[in-house]
Short mmCIF file of C-alpha atoms and ligand atoms in Angstrom, two decimals:
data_model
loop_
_atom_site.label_atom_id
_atom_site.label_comp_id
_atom_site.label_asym_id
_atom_site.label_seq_id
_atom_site.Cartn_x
_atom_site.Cartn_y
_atom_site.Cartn_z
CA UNK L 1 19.08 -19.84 -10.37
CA UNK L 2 16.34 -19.52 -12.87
CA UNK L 3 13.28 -16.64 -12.06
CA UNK L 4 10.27 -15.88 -13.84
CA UNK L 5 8.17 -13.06 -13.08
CA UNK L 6 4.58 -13.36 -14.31
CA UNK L 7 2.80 -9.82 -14.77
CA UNK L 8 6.38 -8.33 -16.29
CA UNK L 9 5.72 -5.16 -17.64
CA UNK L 10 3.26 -4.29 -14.65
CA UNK L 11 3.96 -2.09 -11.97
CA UNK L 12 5.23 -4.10 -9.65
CA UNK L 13 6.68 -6.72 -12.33
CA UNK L 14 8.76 -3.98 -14.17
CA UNK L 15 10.74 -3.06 -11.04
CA UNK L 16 11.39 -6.60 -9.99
CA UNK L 17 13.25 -7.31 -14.11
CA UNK L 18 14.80 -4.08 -13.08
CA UNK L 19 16.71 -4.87 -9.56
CA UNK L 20 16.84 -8.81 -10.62
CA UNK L 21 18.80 -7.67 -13.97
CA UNK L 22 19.05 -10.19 -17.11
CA UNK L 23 19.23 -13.13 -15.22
CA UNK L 24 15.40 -13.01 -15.15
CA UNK L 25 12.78 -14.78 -17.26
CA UNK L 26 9.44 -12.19 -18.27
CA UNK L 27 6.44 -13.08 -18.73
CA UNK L 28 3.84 -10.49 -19.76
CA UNK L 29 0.07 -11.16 -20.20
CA UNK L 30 0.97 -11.92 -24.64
CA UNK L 31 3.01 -14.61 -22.95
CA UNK L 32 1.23 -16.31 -20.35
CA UNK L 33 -2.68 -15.98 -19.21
CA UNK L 34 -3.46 -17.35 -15.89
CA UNK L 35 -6.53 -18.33 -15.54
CA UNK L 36 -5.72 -20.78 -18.31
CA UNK L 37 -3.99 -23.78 -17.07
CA UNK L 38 -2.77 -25.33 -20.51
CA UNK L 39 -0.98 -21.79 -20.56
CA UNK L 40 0.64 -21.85 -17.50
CA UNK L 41 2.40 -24.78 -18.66
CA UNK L 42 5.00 -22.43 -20.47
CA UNK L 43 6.60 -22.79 -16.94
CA UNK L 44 7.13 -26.72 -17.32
CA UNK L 45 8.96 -25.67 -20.20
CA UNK L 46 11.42 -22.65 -18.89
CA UNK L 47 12.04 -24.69 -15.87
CA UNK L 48 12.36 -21.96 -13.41
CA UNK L 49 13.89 -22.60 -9.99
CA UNK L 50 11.44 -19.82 -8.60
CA UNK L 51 7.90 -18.20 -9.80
CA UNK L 52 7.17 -14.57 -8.79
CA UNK L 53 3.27 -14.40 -9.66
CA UNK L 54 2.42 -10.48 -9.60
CA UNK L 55 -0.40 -10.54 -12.23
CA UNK L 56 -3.72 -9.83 -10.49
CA UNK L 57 -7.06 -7.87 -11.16
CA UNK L 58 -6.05 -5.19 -9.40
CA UNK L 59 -9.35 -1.97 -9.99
CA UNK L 60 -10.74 -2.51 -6.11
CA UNK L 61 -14.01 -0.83 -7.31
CA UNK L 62 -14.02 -3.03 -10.67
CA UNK L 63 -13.79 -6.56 -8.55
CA UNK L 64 -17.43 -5.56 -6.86
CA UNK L 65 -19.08 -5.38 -10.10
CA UNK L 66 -16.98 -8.28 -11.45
CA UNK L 67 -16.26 -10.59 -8.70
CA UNK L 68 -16.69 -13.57 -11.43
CA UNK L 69 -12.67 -12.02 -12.84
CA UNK L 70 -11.84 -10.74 -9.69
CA UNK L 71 -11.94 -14.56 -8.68
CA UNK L 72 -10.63 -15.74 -11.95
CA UNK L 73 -7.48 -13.69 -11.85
CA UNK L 74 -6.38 -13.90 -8.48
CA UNK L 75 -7.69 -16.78 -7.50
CA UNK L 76 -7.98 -19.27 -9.83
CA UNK L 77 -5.37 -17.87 -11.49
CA UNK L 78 -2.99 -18.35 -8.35
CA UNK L 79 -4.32 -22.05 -8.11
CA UNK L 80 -3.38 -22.68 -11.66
CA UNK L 81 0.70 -21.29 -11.05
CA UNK L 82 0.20 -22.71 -8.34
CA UNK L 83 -0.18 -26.37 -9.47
CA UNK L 84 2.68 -26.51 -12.18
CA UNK L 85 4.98 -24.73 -9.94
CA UNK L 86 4.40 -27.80 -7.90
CA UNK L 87 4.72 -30.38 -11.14
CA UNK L 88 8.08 -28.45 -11.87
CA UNK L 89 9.22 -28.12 -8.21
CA UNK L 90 9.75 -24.73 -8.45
CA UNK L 91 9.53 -22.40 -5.47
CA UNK L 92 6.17 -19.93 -5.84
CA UNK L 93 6.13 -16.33 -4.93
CA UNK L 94 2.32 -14.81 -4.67
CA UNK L 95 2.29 -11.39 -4.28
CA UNK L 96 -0.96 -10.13 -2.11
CA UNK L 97 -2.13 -7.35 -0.17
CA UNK L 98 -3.07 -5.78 2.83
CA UNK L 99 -6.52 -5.51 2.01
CA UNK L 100 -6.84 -9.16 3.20
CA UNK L 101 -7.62 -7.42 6.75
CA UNK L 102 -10.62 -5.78 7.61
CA UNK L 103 -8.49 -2.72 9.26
CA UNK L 104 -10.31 -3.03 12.72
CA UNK L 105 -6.91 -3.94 14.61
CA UNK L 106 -6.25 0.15 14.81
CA UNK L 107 -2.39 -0.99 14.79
CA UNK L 108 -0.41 -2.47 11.90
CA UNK L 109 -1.20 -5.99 11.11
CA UNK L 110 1.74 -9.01 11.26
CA UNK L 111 1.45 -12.00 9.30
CA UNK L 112 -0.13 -14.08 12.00
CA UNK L 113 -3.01 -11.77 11.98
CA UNK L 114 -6.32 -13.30 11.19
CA UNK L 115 -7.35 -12.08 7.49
CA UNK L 116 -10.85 -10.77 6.99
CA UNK L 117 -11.56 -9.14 4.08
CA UNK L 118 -14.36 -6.74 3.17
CA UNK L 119 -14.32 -6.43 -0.14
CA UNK L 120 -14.47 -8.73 -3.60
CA UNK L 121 -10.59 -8.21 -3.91
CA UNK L 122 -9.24 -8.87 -0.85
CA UNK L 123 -11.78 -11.97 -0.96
CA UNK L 124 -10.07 -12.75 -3.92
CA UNK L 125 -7.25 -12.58 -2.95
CA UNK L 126 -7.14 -14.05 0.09
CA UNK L 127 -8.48 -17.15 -2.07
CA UNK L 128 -5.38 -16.93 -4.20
CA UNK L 129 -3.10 -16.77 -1.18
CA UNK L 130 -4.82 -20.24 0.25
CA UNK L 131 -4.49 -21.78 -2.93
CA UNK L 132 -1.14 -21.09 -3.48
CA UNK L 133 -0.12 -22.37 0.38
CA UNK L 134 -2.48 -25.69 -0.64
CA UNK L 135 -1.40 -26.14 -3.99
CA UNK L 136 2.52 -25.50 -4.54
CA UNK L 137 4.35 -27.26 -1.46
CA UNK L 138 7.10 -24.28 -1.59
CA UNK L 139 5.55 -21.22 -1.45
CA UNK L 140 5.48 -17.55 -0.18
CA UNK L 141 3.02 -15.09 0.03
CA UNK L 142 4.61 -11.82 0.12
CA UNK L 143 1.65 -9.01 0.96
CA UNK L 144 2.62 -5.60 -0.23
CA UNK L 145 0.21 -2.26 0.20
CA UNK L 146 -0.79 0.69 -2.08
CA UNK L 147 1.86 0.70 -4.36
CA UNK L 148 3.51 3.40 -6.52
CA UNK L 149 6.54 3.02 -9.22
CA UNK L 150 7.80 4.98 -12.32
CA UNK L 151 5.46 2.82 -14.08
CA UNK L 152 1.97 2.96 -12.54
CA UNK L 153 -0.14 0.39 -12.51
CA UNK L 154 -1.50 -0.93 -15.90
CA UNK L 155 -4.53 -2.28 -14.03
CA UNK L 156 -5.47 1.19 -12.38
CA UNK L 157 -4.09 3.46 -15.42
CA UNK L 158 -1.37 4.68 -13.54
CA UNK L 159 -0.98 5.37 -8.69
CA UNK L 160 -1.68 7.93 -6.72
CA UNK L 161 1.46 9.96 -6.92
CA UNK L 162 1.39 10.53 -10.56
CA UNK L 163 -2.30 11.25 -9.85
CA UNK L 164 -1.93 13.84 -7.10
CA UNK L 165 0.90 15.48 -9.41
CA UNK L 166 -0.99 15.48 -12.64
CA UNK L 167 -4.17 17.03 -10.88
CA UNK L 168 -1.75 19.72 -9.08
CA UNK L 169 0.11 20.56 -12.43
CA UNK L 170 -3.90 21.16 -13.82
CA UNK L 171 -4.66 23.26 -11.04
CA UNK L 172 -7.21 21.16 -10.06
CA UNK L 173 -8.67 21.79 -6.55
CA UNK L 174 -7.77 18.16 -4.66
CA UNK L 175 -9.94 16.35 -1.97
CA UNK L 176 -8.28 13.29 -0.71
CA UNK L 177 -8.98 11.14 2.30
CA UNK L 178 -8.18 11.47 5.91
CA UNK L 179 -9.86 8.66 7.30
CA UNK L 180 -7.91 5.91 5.51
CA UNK L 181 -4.74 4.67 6.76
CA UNK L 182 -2.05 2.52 5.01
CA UNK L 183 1.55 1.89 4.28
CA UNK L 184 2.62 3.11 0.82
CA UNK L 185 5.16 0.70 -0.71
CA UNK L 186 7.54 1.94 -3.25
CA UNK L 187 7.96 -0.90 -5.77
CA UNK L 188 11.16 -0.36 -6.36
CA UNK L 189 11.91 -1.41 -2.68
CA UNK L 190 9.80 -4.45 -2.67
CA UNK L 191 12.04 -5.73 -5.37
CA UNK L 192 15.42 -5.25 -3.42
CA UNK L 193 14.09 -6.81 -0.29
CA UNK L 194 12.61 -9.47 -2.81
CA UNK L 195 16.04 -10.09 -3.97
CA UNK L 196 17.37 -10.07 -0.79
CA UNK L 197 14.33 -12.60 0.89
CA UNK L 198 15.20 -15.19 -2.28
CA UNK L 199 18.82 -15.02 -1.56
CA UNK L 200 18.12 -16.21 2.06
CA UNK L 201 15.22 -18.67 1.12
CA UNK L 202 13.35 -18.52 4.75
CA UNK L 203 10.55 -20.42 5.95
CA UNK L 204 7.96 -21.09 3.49
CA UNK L 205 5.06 -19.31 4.77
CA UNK L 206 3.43 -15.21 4.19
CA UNK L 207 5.74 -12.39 4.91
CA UNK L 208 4.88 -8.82 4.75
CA UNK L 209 6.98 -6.21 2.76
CA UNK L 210 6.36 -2.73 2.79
CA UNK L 211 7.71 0.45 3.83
CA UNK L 212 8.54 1.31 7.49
CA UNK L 213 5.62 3.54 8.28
CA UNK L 214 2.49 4.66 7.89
CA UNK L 215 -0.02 7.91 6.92
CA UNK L 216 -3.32 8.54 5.99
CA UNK L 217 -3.59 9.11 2.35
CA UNK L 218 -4.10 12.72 2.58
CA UNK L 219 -0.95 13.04 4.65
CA UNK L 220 0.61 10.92 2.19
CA UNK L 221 -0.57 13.68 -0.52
CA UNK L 222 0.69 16.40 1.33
CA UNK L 223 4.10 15.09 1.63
CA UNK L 224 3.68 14.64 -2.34
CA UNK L 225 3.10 18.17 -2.83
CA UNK L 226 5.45 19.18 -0.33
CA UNK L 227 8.18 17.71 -1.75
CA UNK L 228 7.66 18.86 -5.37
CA UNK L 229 7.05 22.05 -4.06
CA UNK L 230 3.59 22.38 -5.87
CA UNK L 231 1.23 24.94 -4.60
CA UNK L 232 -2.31 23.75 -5.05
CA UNK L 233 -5.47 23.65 -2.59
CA UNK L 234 -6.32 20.55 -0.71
CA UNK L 235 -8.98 19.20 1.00
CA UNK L 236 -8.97 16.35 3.52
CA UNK L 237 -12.67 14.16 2.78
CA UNK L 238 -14.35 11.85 4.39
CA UNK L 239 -14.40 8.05 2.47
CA UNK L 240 -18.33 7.56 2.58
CA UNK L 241 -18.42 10.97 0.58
CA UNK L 242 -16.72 9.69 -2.50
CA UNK L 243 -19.34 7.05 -3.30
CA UNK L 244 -17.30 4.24 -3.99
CA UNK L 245 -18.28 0.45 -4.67
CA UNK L 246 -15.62 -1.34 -2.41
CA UNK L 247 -15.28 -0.34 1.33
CA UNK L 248 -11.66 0.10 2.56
CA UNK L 249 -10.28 -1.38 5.40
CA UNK L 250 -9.77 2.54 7.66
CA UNK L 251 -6.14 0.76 9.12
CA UNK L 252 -4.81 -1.41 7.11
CA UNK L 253 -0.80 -0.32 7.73
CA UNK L 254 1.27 -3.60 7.71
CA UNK L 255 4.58 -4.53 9.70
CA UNK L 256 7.25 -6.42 8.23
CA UNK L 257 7.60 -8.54 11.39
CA UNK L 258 9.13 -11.73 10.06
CA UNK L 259 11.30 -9.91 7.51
CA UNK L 260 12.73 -7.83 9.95
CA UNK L 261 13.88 -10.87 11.99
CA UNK L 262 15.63 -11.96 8.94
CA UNK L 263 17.59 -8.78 8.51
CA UNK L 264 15.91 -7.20 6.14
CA UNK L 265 14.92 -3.47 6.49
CA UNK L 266 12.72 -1.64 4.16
CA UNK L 267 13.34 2.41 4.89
CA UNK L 268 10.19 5.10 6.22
CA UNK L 269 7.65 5.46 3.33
CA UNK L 270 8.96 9.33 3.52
CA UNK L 271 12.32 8.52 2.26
CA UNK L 272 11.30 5.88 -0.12
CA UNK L 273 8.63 8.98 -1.76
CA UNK L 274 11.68 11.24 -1.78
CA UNK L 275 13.49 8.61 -4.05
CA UNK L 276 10.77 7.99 -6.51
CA UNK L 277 10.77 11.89 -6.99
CA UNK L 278 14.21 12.56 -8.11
CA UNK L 279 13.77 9.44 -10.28
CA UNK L 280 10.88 10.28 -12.21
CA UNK L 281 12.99 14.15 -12.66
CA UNK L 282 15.93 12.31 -13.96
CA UNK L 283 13.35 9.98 -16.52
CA UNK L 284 11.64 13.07 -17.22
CA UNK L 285 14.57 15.40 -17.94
CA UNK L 286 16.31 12.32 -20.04
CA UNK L 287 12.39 11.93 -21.98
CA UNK L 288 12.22 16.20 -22.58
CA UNK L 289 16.11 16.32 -23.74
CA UNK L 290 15.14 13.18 -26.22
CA UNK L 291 17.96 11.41 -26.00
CA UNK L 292 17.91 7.52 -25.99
CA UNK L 293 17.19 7.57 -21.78
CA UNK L 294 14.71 4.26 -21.88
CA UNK L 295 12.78 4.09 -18.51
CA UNK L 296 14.63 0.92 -17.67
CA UNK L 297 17.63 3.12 -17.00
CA UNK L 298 15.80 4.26 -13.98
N1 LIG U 301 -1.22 -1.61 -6.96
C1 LIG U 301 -1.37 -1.66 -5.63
O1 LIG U 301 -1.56 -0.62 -4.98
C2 LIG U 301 -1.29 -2.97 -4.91
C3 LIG U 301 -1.52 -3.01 -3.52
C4 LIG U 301 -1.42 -4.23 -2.85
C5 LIG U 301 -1.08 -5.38 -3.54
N2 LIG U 301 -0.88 -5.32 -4.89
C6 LIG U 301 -0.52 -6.56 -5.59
O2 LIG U 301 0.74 -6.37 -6.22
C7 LIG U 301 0.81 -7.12 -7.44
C8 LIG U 301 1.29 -6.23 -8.56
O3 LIG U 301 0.38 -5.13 -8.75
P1 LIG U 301 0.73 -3.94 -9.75
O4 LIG U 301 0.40 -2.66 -9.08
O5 LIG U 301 2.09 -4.15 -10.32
O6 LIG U 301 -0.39 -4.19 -10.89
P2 LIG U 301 -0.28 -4.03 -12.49
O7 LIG U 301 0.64 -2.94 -12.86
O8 LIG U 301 -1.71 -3.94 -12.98
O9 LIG U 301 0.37 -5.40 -12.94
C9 LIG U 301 -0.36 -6.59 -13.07
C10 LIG U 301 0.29 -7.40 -14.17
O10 LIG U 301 -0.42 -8.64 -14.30
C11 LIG U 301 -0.74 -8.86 -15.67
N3 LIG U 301 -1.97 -9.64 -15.75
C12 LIG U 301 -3.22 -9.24 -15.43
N4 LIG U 301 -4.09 -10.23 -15.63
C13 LIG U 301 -3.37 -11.29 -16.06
C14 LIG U 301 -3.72 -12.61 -16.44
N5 LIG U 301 -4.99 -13.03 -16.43
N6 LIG U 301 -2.74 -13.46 -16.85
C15 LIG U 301 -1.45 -13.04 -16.90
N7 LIG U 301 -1.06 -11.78 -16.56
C16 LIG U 301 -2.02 -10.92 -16.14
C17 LIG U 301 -0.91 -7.47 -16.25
O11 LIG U 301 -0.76 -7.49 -17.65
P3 LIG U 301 -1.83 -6.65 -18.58
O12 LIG U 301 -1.90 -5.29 -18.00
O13 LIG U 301 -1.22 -6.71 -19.94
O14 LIG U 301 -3.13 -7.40 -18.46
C18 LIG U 301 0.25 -6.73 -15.54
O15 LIG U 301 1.45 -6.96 -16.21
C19 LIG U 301 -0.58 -7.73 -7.62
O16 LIG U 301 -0.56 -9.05 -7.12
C20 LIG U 301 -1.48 -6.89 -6.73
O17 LIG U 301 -2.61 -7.62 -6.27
C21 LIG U 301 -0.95 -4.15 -5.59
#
């Protein structure tokens, strides 16, 4: 079975070549550009069997003040994979997020849930998520939350555990938010229940993956600093004191409902943070004792 995974070298991307091995087709953003149609046409010639779209215009604060490439991205930009995965027959992953919801349920959200988005990138991505269920006859939208990998996102300039970290190595006095609630996805699971969801080719349809669980983002923090045994002061804020453009859904935890029925479990967020830890000790011992450890060891 051929795969290509558009937005390659990206967070989420990276993880996915990573778990899928060689047998994979990438595409990074030199190879393929979206919101051009004539250059999504690379995929009539590859041929794939399946399309795992993860590029997106991912800065939540950067989609309010440009909604016109918010839209572009992952919207049009879905519509245009969209419509030659359907020329080529190919089955077409979308990868979205929870911050279709408005986060006024107050419990995690399944995929029947009604979206409602209240801000430029969930807008925008909702968009791409109809498009792709319009446009490519087999499709899945796979909705992931606030995710972290080795690699952090090339969109945001890195996630919020290499954040937290860096600032605590600085010293720097942290104030993160209580009122906020969310899964936090490790990519590198996403990608193993991704393998594992293509090998049993459900029901087109959406499908939430993400870890089992769900905190606050300064609980999420703590745990962080916990775990790396960093000693730094912390401060839990409120999210109207940090002045930013796009409002957050305050619940927006998701529950792998339909995934779950298949047989496929994704483990606590706790355990999953745990992992990433000793992994980005082993890539950082390998990267201080300069030997030849690449990150795609890891
Ligand atoms: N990060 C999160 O917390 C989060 C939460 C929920 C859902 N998601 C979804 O998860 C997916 C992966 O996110 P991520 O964290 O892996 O983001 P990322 O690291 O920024 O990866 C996005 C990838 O898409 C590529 N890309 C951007 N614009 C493109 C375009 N116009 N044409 C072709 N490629 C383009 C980027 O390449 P360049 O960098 O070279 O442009 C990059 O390789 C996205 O669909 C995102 O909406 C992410």
């Amino acid at each position: 079975m051929r795969i290509a995974v558009i937005g390659a070298n990206g967070q989420l991307g990276s993880d996915i070549i990573r778990v899928f091995g060689n047998k994979v087709i990438s595409l990074t953003h030199d190879d393929i550009e979206v919101t051009d149609l004539e250059s999504c046409k690379i995929l009539e010639e590859i041929k794939p069997d399946i399309v795992i779209n993860c590029a997106a215009f991912v800065k939540v604060d950067d989609c309010e003040i440009n909604p016109e490439m918010a839209f572009k991205v992952n919207a049009v930009g879905a519509y245009n994979v969209s419509r030659v995965c359907n020329e080529i027959n190919a089955v077409n992953i979308y990868i979205s997020t929870d911050y279709v919801f408005d986060g006024a349920k107050g419990e995690p959200y399944i995929e029947d849930d009604i979206p409602n988005p209240i801000n430029i990138y969930g807008l925008s991505k909702l968009a791409g998520e109809i498009a792709t269920k319009n446009y490519s006859l087999k499709h899945y939208i796979i909705r992931v939350a606030s995710l972290y990998g080795v690699r952090g996102a090339r969109g945001k300039g890195g996630n919020f555990v290499e954040t937290i970290i860096e600032r605590a190595k600085e010293g720097e006095r942290l104030k993160v938010v209580d009122d906020i609630v969310m899964s936090s996805t490790y990519t590198k699971d996403v990608a193993v229940a991704l393998k594992e969801f293509i090998e049993i080719m459900p029901e087109y349809g959406v499908y939430h993956m993400v870890n089992d669980g769900y905190c606050s983002w300064f609980e999420f923090a703590i745990e962080i600093l916990n775990l790396t045994k960093m000693e730094v002061e912390i401060k839990p804020v409120k999210s109207d004191e940090l002045g930013r453009l796009a409002r957050r859904p305050k619940f927006s935890a998701l529950k792998n409902e339909k995934i779950e029925k298949l047989g496929i479990r994704m483990r606590c967020w706790k355990e999953a943070l745990v992992d990433i830890l000793l992994r980005k000790v082993t890539y950082e011992f390998f990267r201080s004792a300069k030997t030849d450890g690449d990150e795609q060891s890891f």
